[in-house]
Amino acid sequence: MDIIRLDFKSGLEALLKANPIRAIFLGVRIGDPTAVGQEQFSPSSPGWPPFMRVNPVLDWSYRDVWAFLLACKVPYCSLYDRGYTSIGSIHDTVPNALLCRSESSSSEDKFRPAYLLSDGRLERAGRAKKLISQSSSVICNGLRSDDVNLQSMFTASVIAVGDEILFGTVEDRMGSILCRKLHLIGWAVAHIAVTRNDIDSVAEEVERQKSRNDMVFIYGGVGPLPSDVTVAGVAKAFGVRMAPDEEFEEYLRHLIGERCTGHRNEMAQLPEGITELWHHEKLSVPLIKCQNVIILTATNIDELDEEWNCLIELMKSNGLLAITEPFVLKRLSTTLSDVEAAQPLSEMCFEFPDLFIGGYRESRKDPLIISFKGKDKGRISAAAEALCNKFHPGAFSEID
């Protein structure tokens, strides 16, 4: 064993410079964060020293790894016998709570060994959970602000999948309802999109949004029909394959019985290595979570309400949801023209960069509505008053 006391990239450069190495065997598996886009033989990434990455266990599951280690009596880190299932640094590694022995009184045998974890997809539950947050400043009203409230704001993206929406055949009511629900828990919706019933289209949109937002919610296209491509699109966005899930198939069997034979197994395929099934007694099928992407199976408003309430309960219990002050909305109505209101509104955006200030009309003949959205009622009232002071008395009337 050679020990190189350098950072990973520098150490790799030194190793390859000193030795005529053309290929390196790695222990990467398909569910690992670094496995995105890799195959059994993959050249090193751009900007890194050139060599061939060889991934002999890329397709191995968590269960495959432990079957090999135990059958061949391969020595392994003793932490795995104490309930650790995914070992990183000392700062983010904890025993997996799913292996806790509730009946144990001794601290040493409080956790069962890693090879007894029944669901290998939850291997990385052995990492300390942290609330996701935005590290960069948030842009509001087109302006970048260093306001503390904006920096701590959580953002979400909403994606609807459906050619029917794009053709105007059906109206997407779920998107607006979901935005309101997110605002009620203090989350800002940074983006809402509608994509085609096409795996590549779904994958491209999910890939864009999952790295920009704390959470992505996607719905539509979940089921046995040829147009139901949402789950496959999510898998492609993460660079993982679809694989049969026995637990999910069991739920489907209870739900649909033998009515769907030809495509039942395909419906039970989920993104491998990144999927968590979240169970709730009120839901006939578990919620599907792929890292920071939540796949909703609701097809109407009533189902969305029930699914959302269950999701909030589950996220709270898992420590993955930050509920902050809800957004407050104040609206003013005016008969002023857009031209008359434009410059004063631009000044308001500079004076109150921590608020979302906008204007719209229900139709061309309707009054202009000025909306103020934020989390500080005092700031919203001050902004509304400041705008009214820029015009003659009675120019604005308050709606709510």
Short mmCIF file of C-alpha atoms in Angstrom, two decimals:
data_model
loop_
_atom_site.label_atom_id
_atom_site.label_comp_id
_atom_site.label_asym_id
_atom_site.label_seq_id
_atom_site.Cartn_x
_atom_site.Cartn_y
_atom_site.Cartn_z
CA MET A 1 0.00 0.00 0.00
CA ASP A 2 1.29 3.41 -0.99
CA ILE A 3 0.13 6.36 1.13
CA ILE A 4 0.05 9.74 -0.61
CA ARG A 5 -0.44 12.71 1.68
CA LEU A 6 -1.85 15.17 -0.83
CA ASP A 7 -5.32 16.22 -1.90
CA PHE A 8 -6.98 13.68 -4.18
CA LYS A 9 -6.34 15.36 -7.52
CA SER A 10 -2.72 16.32 -6.74
CA GLY A 11 -2.05 12.86 -5.34
CA LEU A 12 -3.44 11.24 -8.47
CA GLU A 13 -1.25 13.43 -10.68
CA ALA A 14 1.83 12.48 -8.63
CA LEU A 15 0.95 8.78 -8.78
CA LEU A 16 0.49 8.74 -12.55
CA LYS A 17 3.64 10.77 -13.10
CA ALA A 18 5.72 8.31 -11.08
CA ASN A 19 4.14 5.16 -12.53
CA PRO A 20 3.12 4.17 -16.10
CA ILE A 21 -0.49 3.53 -15.03
CA ARG A 22 -3.12 3.55 -17.79
CA ALA A 23 -6.15 2.24 -15.90
CA ILE A 24 -7.40 2.37 -12.31
CA PHE A 25 -9.96 0.06 -10.73
CA LEU A 26 -12.59 1.88 -8.65
CA GLY A 27 -15.30 0.73 -6.25
CA VAL A 28 -17.94 3.06 -7.67
CA ARG A 29 -21.52 1.75 -7.77
CA ILE A 30 -24.38 3.13 -9.86
CA GLY A 31 -26.12 4.77 -6.91
CA ASP A 32 -23.06 6.74 -5.77
CA PRO A 33 -23.12 10.52 -6.33
CA THR A 34 -19.93 10.29 -8.44
CA ALA A 35 -21.31 7.54 -10.68
CA VAL A 36 -23.46 9.82 -12.84
CA GLY A 37 -22.75 9.11 -16.51
CA GLN A 38 -20.15 6.39 -15.84
CA GLU A 39 -20.03 2.97 -17.45
CA GLN A 40 -17.84 -0.09 -16.81
CA PHE A 41 -15.04 1.64 -18.73
CA SER A 42 -15.05 5.46 -18.56
CA PRO A 43 -12.20 7.88 -19.36
CA SER A 44 -11.32 10.29 -16.57
CA SER A 45 -13.23 13.57 -16.44
CA PRO A 46 -12.01 16.68 -18.30
CA GLY A 47 -9.42 18.60 -16.30
CA TRP A 48 -8.18 15.47 -14.50
CA PRO A 49 -5.08 13.38 -15.29
CA PRO A 50 -5.82 11.04 -18.23
CA PHE A 51 -6.51 7.41 -17.33
CA MET A 52 -9.24 4.82 -17.84
CA ARG A 53 -11.65 4.33 -14.95
CA VAL A 54 -12.57 0.65 -14.59
CA ASN A 55 -15.74 0.05 -12.57
CA PRO A 56 -16.10 -3.72 -12.02
CA VAL A 57 -18.85 -3.41 -9.36
CA LEU A 58 -20.82 -0.61 -11.03
CA ASP A 59 -23.93 -2.80 -11.30
CA TRP A 60 -23.64 -4.33 -7.84
CA SER A 61 -26.37 -3.62 -5.32
CA TYR A 62 -25.84 -3.03 -1.61
CA ARG A 63 -26.93 -6.62 -1.03
CA ASP A 64 -24.44 -7.90 -3.65
CA VAL A 65 -21.55 -6.18 -1.88
CA TRP A 66 -22.36 -7.69 1.50
CA ALA A 67 -23.00 -11.14 0.04
CA PHE A 68 -19.50 -11.05 -1.46
CA LEU A 69 -17.78 -9.69 1.68
CA LEU A 70 -19.38 -12.25 3.98
CA ALA A 71 -19.09 -15.27 1.66
CA CYS A 72 -15.40 -14.61 0.92
CA LYS A 73 -14.59 -13.49 4.48
CA VAL A 74 -13.11 -10.21 3.29
CA PRO A 75 -11.94 -7.96 6.15
CA TYR A 76 -13.89 -4.71 6.40
CA CYS A 77 -14.06 -1.63 8.62
CA SER A 78 -15.36 -2.49 12.10
CA LEU A 79 -17.72 0.51 12.04
CA TYR A 80 -20.00 -1.49 9.75
CA ASP A 81 -20.63 -3.89 12.63
CA ARG A 82 -21.75 -0.96 14.77
CA GLY A 83 -24.58 0.24 12.54
CA TYR A 84 -22.73 2.46 10.07
CA THR A 85 -23.83 1.84 6.47
CA SER A 86 -22.22 4.74 4.58
CA ILE A 87 -18.93 6.05 5.89
CA GLY A 88 -17.75 9.51 4.92
CA SER A 89 -15.98 12.05 7.11
CA ILE A 90 -16.21 12.24 10.90
CA HIS A 91 -18.45 15.28 10.47
CA ASP A 92 -21.28 13.71 8.46
CA THR A 93 -21.23 10.00 9.35
CA VAL A 94 -23.67 8.54 11.88
CA PRO A 95 -25.05 5.07 12.57
CA ASN A 96 -28.07 4.26 10.41
CA ALA A 97 -31.19 4.76 12.55
CA LEU A 98 -32.92 1.95 10.62
CA LEU A 99 -30.56 -0.53 12.30
CA CYS A 100 -31.28 0.65 15.85
CA ARG A 101 -32.09 -2.08 18.39
CA SER A 102 -34.95 -0.59 20.39
CA GLU A 103 -34.65 -3.28 23.05
CA SER A 104 -30.91 -2.83 23.64
CA SER A 105 -29.64 -1.26 26.87
CA SER A 106 -25.96 -1.39 25.99
CA SER A 107 -24.48 1.43 23.88
CA GLU A 108 -22.09 -1.01 22.16
CA ASP A 109 -24.79 -3.25 20.71
CA LYS A 110 -27.41 -0.54 20.19
CA PHE A 111 -27.21 -0.99 16.41
CA ARG A 112 -27.34 -4.08 14.23
CA PRO A 113 -24.53 -4.59 11.65
CA ALA A 114 -24.73 -2.97 8.23
CA TYR A 115 -25.34 -6.23 6.35
CA LEU A 116 -28.75 -6.56 8.08
CA LEU A 117 -30.12 -3.41 6.46
CA SER A 118 -33.17 -4.73 4.59
CA ASP A 119 -33.46 -1.94 2.02
CA GLY A 120 -30.13 -1.14 0.36
CA ARG A 121 -31.54 2.05 -1.15
CA LEU A 122 -31.37 3.55 2.35
CA GLU A 123 -27.63 2.95 2.65
CA ARG A 124 -26.91 6.70 2.71
CA ALA A 125 -29.37 7.27 5.54
CA GLY A 126 -26.19 6.73 7.55
CA ARG A 127 -25.14 10.30 6.81
CA ALA A 128 -26.02 13.20 9.06
CA LYS A 129 -29.07 14.94 7.65
CA LYS A 130 -28.85 18.65 7.09
CA LEU A 131 -31.56 21.03 6.07
CA ILE A 132 -30.99 22.16 2.55
CA SER A 133 -30.53 25.87 2.08
CA GLN A 134 -29.51 28.44 -0.44
CA SER A 135 -25.89 29.50 0.00
CA SER A 136 -25.98 32.32 -2.51
CA SER A 137 -27.88 35.56 -2.50
CA VAL A 138 -31.39 35.49 -3.90
CA ILE A 139 -32.44 37.70 -6.77
CA CYS A 140 -35.71 39.50 -6.10
CA ASN A 141 -37.31 42.07 -8.39
CA GLY A 142 -34.35 41.52 -10.68
CA LEU A 143 -31.99 42.81 -7.98
CA ARG A 144 -29.47 40.86 -5.92
CA SER A 145 -29.94 41.45 -2.23
CA ASP A 146 -27.88 40.55 0.83
CA ASP A 147 -30.92 40.70 3.07
CA VAL A 148 -30.82 37.91 5.66
CA ASN A 149 -34.42 36.90 4.97
CA LEU A 150 -33.65 36.39 1.30
CA GLN A 151 -30.46 34.43 1.93
CA SER A 152 -32.33 31.96 4.16
CA MET A 153 -35.18 31.51 1.69
CA PHE A 154 -35.79 28.00 0.40
CA THR A 155 -36.66 27.59 -3.26
CA ALA A 156 -38.57 24.95 -5.18
CA SER A 157 -39.21 24.16 -8.81
CA VAL A 158 -42.46 22.70 -10.15
CA ILE A 159 -42.49 20.55 -13.28
CA ALA A 160 -45.63 19.25 -15.01
CA VAL A 161 -45.34 16.49 -17.60
CA GLY A 162 -48.01 16.28 -20.29
CA ASP A 163 -48.56 16.87 -23.99
CA GLU A 164 -52.23 17.47 -23.12
CA ILE A 165 -51.27 20.63 -21.21
CA LEU A 166 -49.02 21.86 -24.01
CA PHE A 167 -51.77 21.30 -26.60
CA GLY A 168 -54.29 23.11 -24.41
CA THR A 169 -56.47 20.01 -24.15
CA VAL A 170 -56.44 20.16 -20.33
CA GLU A 171 -55.76 22.97 -17.89
CA ASP A 172 -52.93 22.58 -15.39
CA ARG A 173 -54.62 23.56 -12.14
CA MET A 174 -52.29 21.49 -9.98
CA GLY A 175 -49.32 23.75 -10.70
CA SER A 176 -50.94 26.88 -9.26
CA ILE A 177 -52.27 24.97 -6.23
CA LEU A 178 -48.83 23.53 -5.55
CA CYS A 179 -47.27 27.00 -5.74
CA ARG A 180 -49.74 28.28 -3.13
CA LYS A 181 -49.01 25.35 -0.84
CA LEU A 182 -45.28 26.03 -1.07
CA HIS A 183 -45.79 29.73 -0.31
CA LEU A 184 -47.79 28.77 2.79
CA ILE A 185 -44.75 27.00 4.24
CA GLY A 186 -42.51 29.93 3.33
CA TRP A 187 -40.88 28.47 0.22
CA ALA A 188 -40.38 30.54 -2.91
CA VAL A 189 -41.18 28.95 -6.27
CA ALA A 190 -38.29 29.85 -8.54
CA HIS A 191 -39.49 28.07 -11.67
CA ILE A 192 -42.51 26.28 -13.07
CA ALA A 193 -42.37 24.38 -16.35
CA VAL A 194 -44.39 22.02 -18.54
CA THR A 195 -42.54 19.39 -20.55
CA ARG A 196 -43.51 16.92 -23.26
CA ASN A 197 -44.23 13.25 -22.62
CA ASP A 198 -40.68 12.48 -23.64
CA ILE A 199 -37.92 10.97 -21.50
CA ASP A 200 -35.23 13.32 -22.80
CA SER A 201 -37.40 16.41 -22.26
CA VAL A 202 -38.18 15.37 -18.69
CA ALA A 203 -34.53 14.52 -17.98
CA GLU A 204 -33.25 17.84 -19.30
CA GLU A 205 -35.70 19.86 -17.20
CA VAL A 206 -35.09 17.85 -14.02
CA GLU A 207 -31.33 18.04 -14.49
CA ARG A 208 -31.51 21.84 -14.79
CA GLN A 209 -33.73 22.38 -11.78
CA LYS A 210 -32.41 19.84 -9.25
CA SER A 211 -29.08 21.66 -8.96
CA ARG A 212 -30.63 25.14 -8.77
CA ASN A 213 -33.32 24.54 -6.15
CA ASP A 214 -33.66 22.97 -2.74
CA MET A 215 -36.51 20.76 -3.94
CA VAL A 216 -38.11 19.81 -7.24
CA PHE A 217 -41.73 18.63 -7.47
CA ILE A 218 -42.76 16.77 -10.62
CA TYR A 219 -46.13 15.29 -11.55
CA GLY A 220 -47.98 13.84 -14.53
CA GLY A 221 -46.96 10.84 -16.57
CA VAL A 222 -46.79 8.24 -13.76
CA GLY A 223 -48.50 4.97 -14.66
CA PRO A 224 -48.69 2.13 -17.23
CA LEU A 225 -49.35 4.17 -20.38
CA PRO A 226 -46.67 4.70 -23.06
CA SER A 227 -46.81 8.44 -22.31
CA ASP A 228 -46.01 7.89 -18.62
CA VAL A 229 -42.29 8.67 -18.77
CA THR A 230 -41.76 10.79 -15.64
CA VAL A 231 -39.93 8.21 -13.54
CA ALA A 232 -37.66 7.17 -16.43
CA GLY A 233 -36.89 10.83 -17.11
CA VAL A 234 -35.88 11.39 -13.49
CA ALA A 235 -33.59 8.35 -13.65
CA LYS A 236 -31.90 9.71 -16.77
CA ALA A 237 -31.47 13.13 -15.14
CA PHE A 238 -29.44 11.49 -12.36
CA GLY A 239 -27.56 9.20 -14.74
CA VAL A 240 -28.86 5.98 -13.15
CA ARG A 241 -30.73 3.07 -14.64
CA MET A 242 -34.25 1.84 -13.94
CA ALA A 243 -34.41 -1.34 -11.89
CA PRO A 244 -37.26 -3.52 -10.55
CA ASP A 245 -38.32 -2.69 -7.01
CA GLU A 246 -39.91 -5.63 -5.21
CA GLU A 247 -41.44 -3.51 -2.47
CA PHE A 248 -43.08 -1.09 -4.91
CA GLU A 249 -44.33 -3.97 -7.05
CA GLU A 250 -46.01 -5.46 -3.99
CA TYR A 251 -47.91 -2.20 -3.47
CA LEU A 252 -48.96 -2.19 -7.11
CA ARG A 253 -50.12 -5.79 -6.88
CA HIS A 254 -52.40 -4.93 -3.95
CA LEU A 255 -53.65 -1.83 -5.76
CA ILE A 256 -54.39 -3.20 -9.24
CA GLY A 257 -54.43 -6.95 -8.67
CA GLU A 258 -54.06 -8.91 -11.88
CA ARG A 259 -55.80 -6.34 -14.09
CA CYS A 260 -52.48 -5.11 -15.45
CA THR A 261 -50.25 -8.02 -16.43
CA GLY A 262 -48.14 -6.94 -19.38
CA HIS A 263 -46.71 -3.71 -17.96
CA ARG A 264 -46.93 -4.29 -14.23
CA ASN A 265 -43.24 -5.08 -13.89
CA GLU A 266 -42.34 -1.98 -15.88
CA MET A 267 -44.44 0.16 -13.56
CA ALA A 268 -42.47 -1.24 -10.60
CA GLN A 269 -39.14 -0.09 -12.02
CA LEU A 270 -37.64 2.87 -10.17
CA PRO A 271 -34.37 4.85 -10.43
CA GLU A 272 -31.75 2.58 -8.91
CA GLY A 273 -29.71 3.69 -5.93
CA ILE A 274 -31.35 7.09 -5.43
CA THR A 275 -34.97 6.16 -4.64
CA GLU A 276 -36.63 6.27 -1.25
CA LEU A 277 -40.19 5.07 -0.76
CA TRP A 278 -42.01 7.11 1.86
CA HIS A 279 -44.93 5.29 3.44
CA HIS A 280 -48.01 6.87 4.95
CA GLU A 281 -51.08 5.07 6.20
CA LYS A 282 -53.39 7.37 4.21
CA LEU A 283 -51.66 6.63 0.89
CA SER A 284 -52.27 3.44 -1.09
CA VAL A 285 -48.89 3.85 -2.84
CA PRO A 286 -45.75 5.29 -1.18
CA LEU A 287 -44.37 8.66 -2.21
CA ILE A 288 -41.32 8.44 -4.45
CA LYS A 289 -38.32 10.58 -3.48
CA CYS A 290 -35.15 10.65 -5.60
CA GLN A 291 -32.66 12.78 -3.68
CA ASN A 292 -34.19 16.29 -3.86
CA VAL A 293 -36.83 15.36 -6.46
CA ILE A 294 -40.33 14.42 -5.27
CA ILE A 295 -42.45 12.48 -7.78
CA LEU A 296 -46.14 13.14 -7.12
CA THR A 297 -48.67 10.60 -8.40
CA ALA A 298 -51.71 12.86 -7.89
CA THR A 299 -53.86 13.45 -10.96
CA ASN A 300 -56.35 15.95 -9.51
CA ILE A 301 -56.67 18.60 -6.79
CA ASP A 302 -58.21 16.29 -4.16
CA GLU A 303 -55.43 13.73 -4.57
CA LEU A 304 -52.84 16.51 -4.46
CA ASP A 305 -54.26 17.82 -1.16
CA GLU A 306 -54.03 14.39 0.45
CA GLU A 307 -50.59 13.66 -0.96
CA TRP A 308 -49.26 17.07 0.10
CA ASN A 309 -50.48 16.70 3.70
CA CYS A 310 -48.85 13.26 3.95
CA LEU A 311 -45.65 14.59 2.39
CA ILE A 312 -45.41 17.44 4.91
CA GLU A 313 -45.84 14.99 7.81
CA LEU A 314 -43.18 12.65 6.43
CA MET A 315 -40.68 15.40 5.67
CA LYS A 316 -41.10 16.83 9.16
CA SER A 317 -40.51 13.44 10.76
CA ASN A 318 -37.41 12.90 8.60
CA GLY A 319 -35.97 16.31 9.44
CA LEU A 320 -35.90 17.29 5.77
CA LEU A 321 -38.37 20.16 5.77
CA ALA A 322 -37.73 23.73 6.80
CA ILE A 323 -41.00 25.52 7.42
CA THR A 324 -40.45 29.25 7.62
CA GLU A 325 -42.75 32.25 7.81
CA PRO A 326 -45.40 32.05 5.07
CA PHE A 327 -45.51 34.63 2.31
CA VAL A 328 -47.92 37.52 2.80
CA LEU A 329 -49.77 39.04 -0.16
CA LYS A 330 -51.14 42.57 -0.44
CA ARG A 331 -52.83 43.85 -3.60
CA LEU A 332 -53.82 47.31 -4.72
CA SER A 333 -56.13 48.16 -7.63
CA THR A 334 -55.79 51.27 -9.80
CA THR A 335 -57.17 52.73 -12.99
CA LEU A 336 -53.75 54.15 -13.86
CA SER A 337 -52.29 53.06 -17.18
CA ASP A 338 -49.24 50.80 -17.33
CA VAL A 339 -47.19 53.73 -18.65
CA GLU A 340 -48.16 55.93 -15.69
CA ALA A 341 -47.35 53.21 -13.14
CA ALA A 342 -44.14 51.92 -14.73
CA GLN A 343 -41.53 54.40 -13.45
CA PRO A 344 -42.85 54.61 -9.86
CA LEU A 345 -42.98 50.81 -9.69
CA SER A 346 -39.37 50.60 -10.88
CA GLU A 347 -38.39 52.95 -8.06
CA MET A 348 -40.29 50.76 -5.58
CA CYS A 349 -38.32 47.71 -6.69
CA PHE A 350 -35.08 49.51 -5.81
CA GLU A 351 -36.44 50.79 -2.50
CA PHE A 352 -37.80 47.39 -1.43
CA PRO A 353 -35.54 44.71 -2.98
CA ASP A 354 -36.63 42.19 -0.33
CA LEU A 355 -40.20 42.15 -1.70
CA PHE A 356 -41.68 40.66 -4.86
CA ILE A 357 -43.47 43.58 -6.52
CA GLY A 358 -45.41 43.06 -9.74
CA GLY A 359 -48.37 44.20 -11.77
CA TYR A 360 -50.98 42.39 -13.86
CA ARG A 361 -54.45 42.69 -15.38
CA GLU A 362 -57.11 39.99 -15.55
CA SER A 363 -57.99 41.39 -18.99
CA ARG A 364 -57.15 44.47 -21.02
CA LYS A 365 -60.24 46.33 -19.76
CA ASP A 366 -59.78 45.42 -16.08
CA PRO A 367 -57.98 47.65 -13.55
CA LEU A 368 -54.24 47.26 -13.03
CA ILE A 369 -53.44 45.12 -9.96
CA ILE A 370 -50.21 45.84 -8.05
CA SER A 371 -49.10 42.93 -5.87
CA PHE A 372 -46.65 42.98 -2.96
CA LYS A 373 -45.37 39.61 -1.70
CA GLY A 374 -42.95 39.00 1.14
CA LYS A 375 -42.63 37.68 4.68
CA ASP A 376 -42.59 40.95 6.62
CA LYS A 377 -46.03 42.53 6.94
CA GLY A 378 -44.47 45.80 8.06
CA ARG A 379 -42.31 46.04 4.95
CA ILE A 380 -45.26 45.22 2.71
CA SER A 381 -47.42 47.91 4.34
CA ALA A 382 -44.58 50.42 4.06
CA ALA A 383 -44.11 49.63 0.36
CA ALA A 384 -47.83 49.96 -0.37
CA GLU A 385 -47.98 53.28 1.47
CA ALA A 386 -44.87 54.56 -0.32
CA LEU A 387 -46.41 53.76 -3.70
CA CYS A 388 -49.69 55.49 -2.84
CA ASN A 389 -47.76 58.60 -1.76
CA LYS A 390 -46.32 58.89 -5.26
CA PHE A 391 -49.79 59.56 -6.71
CA HIS A 392 -52.83 61.64 -5.90
CA PRO A 393 -55.15 60.46 -3.09
CA GLY A 394 -57.57 57.81 -4.21
CA ALA A 395 -55.40 56.54 -7.07
CA PHE A 396 -55.29 53.11 -5.42
CA SER A 397 -57.86 50.99 -3.62
CA GLU A 398 -56.90 48.03 -1.47
CA ILE A 399 -58.14 44.60 -2.52
CA ASP A 400 -56.64 42.48 0.30
#
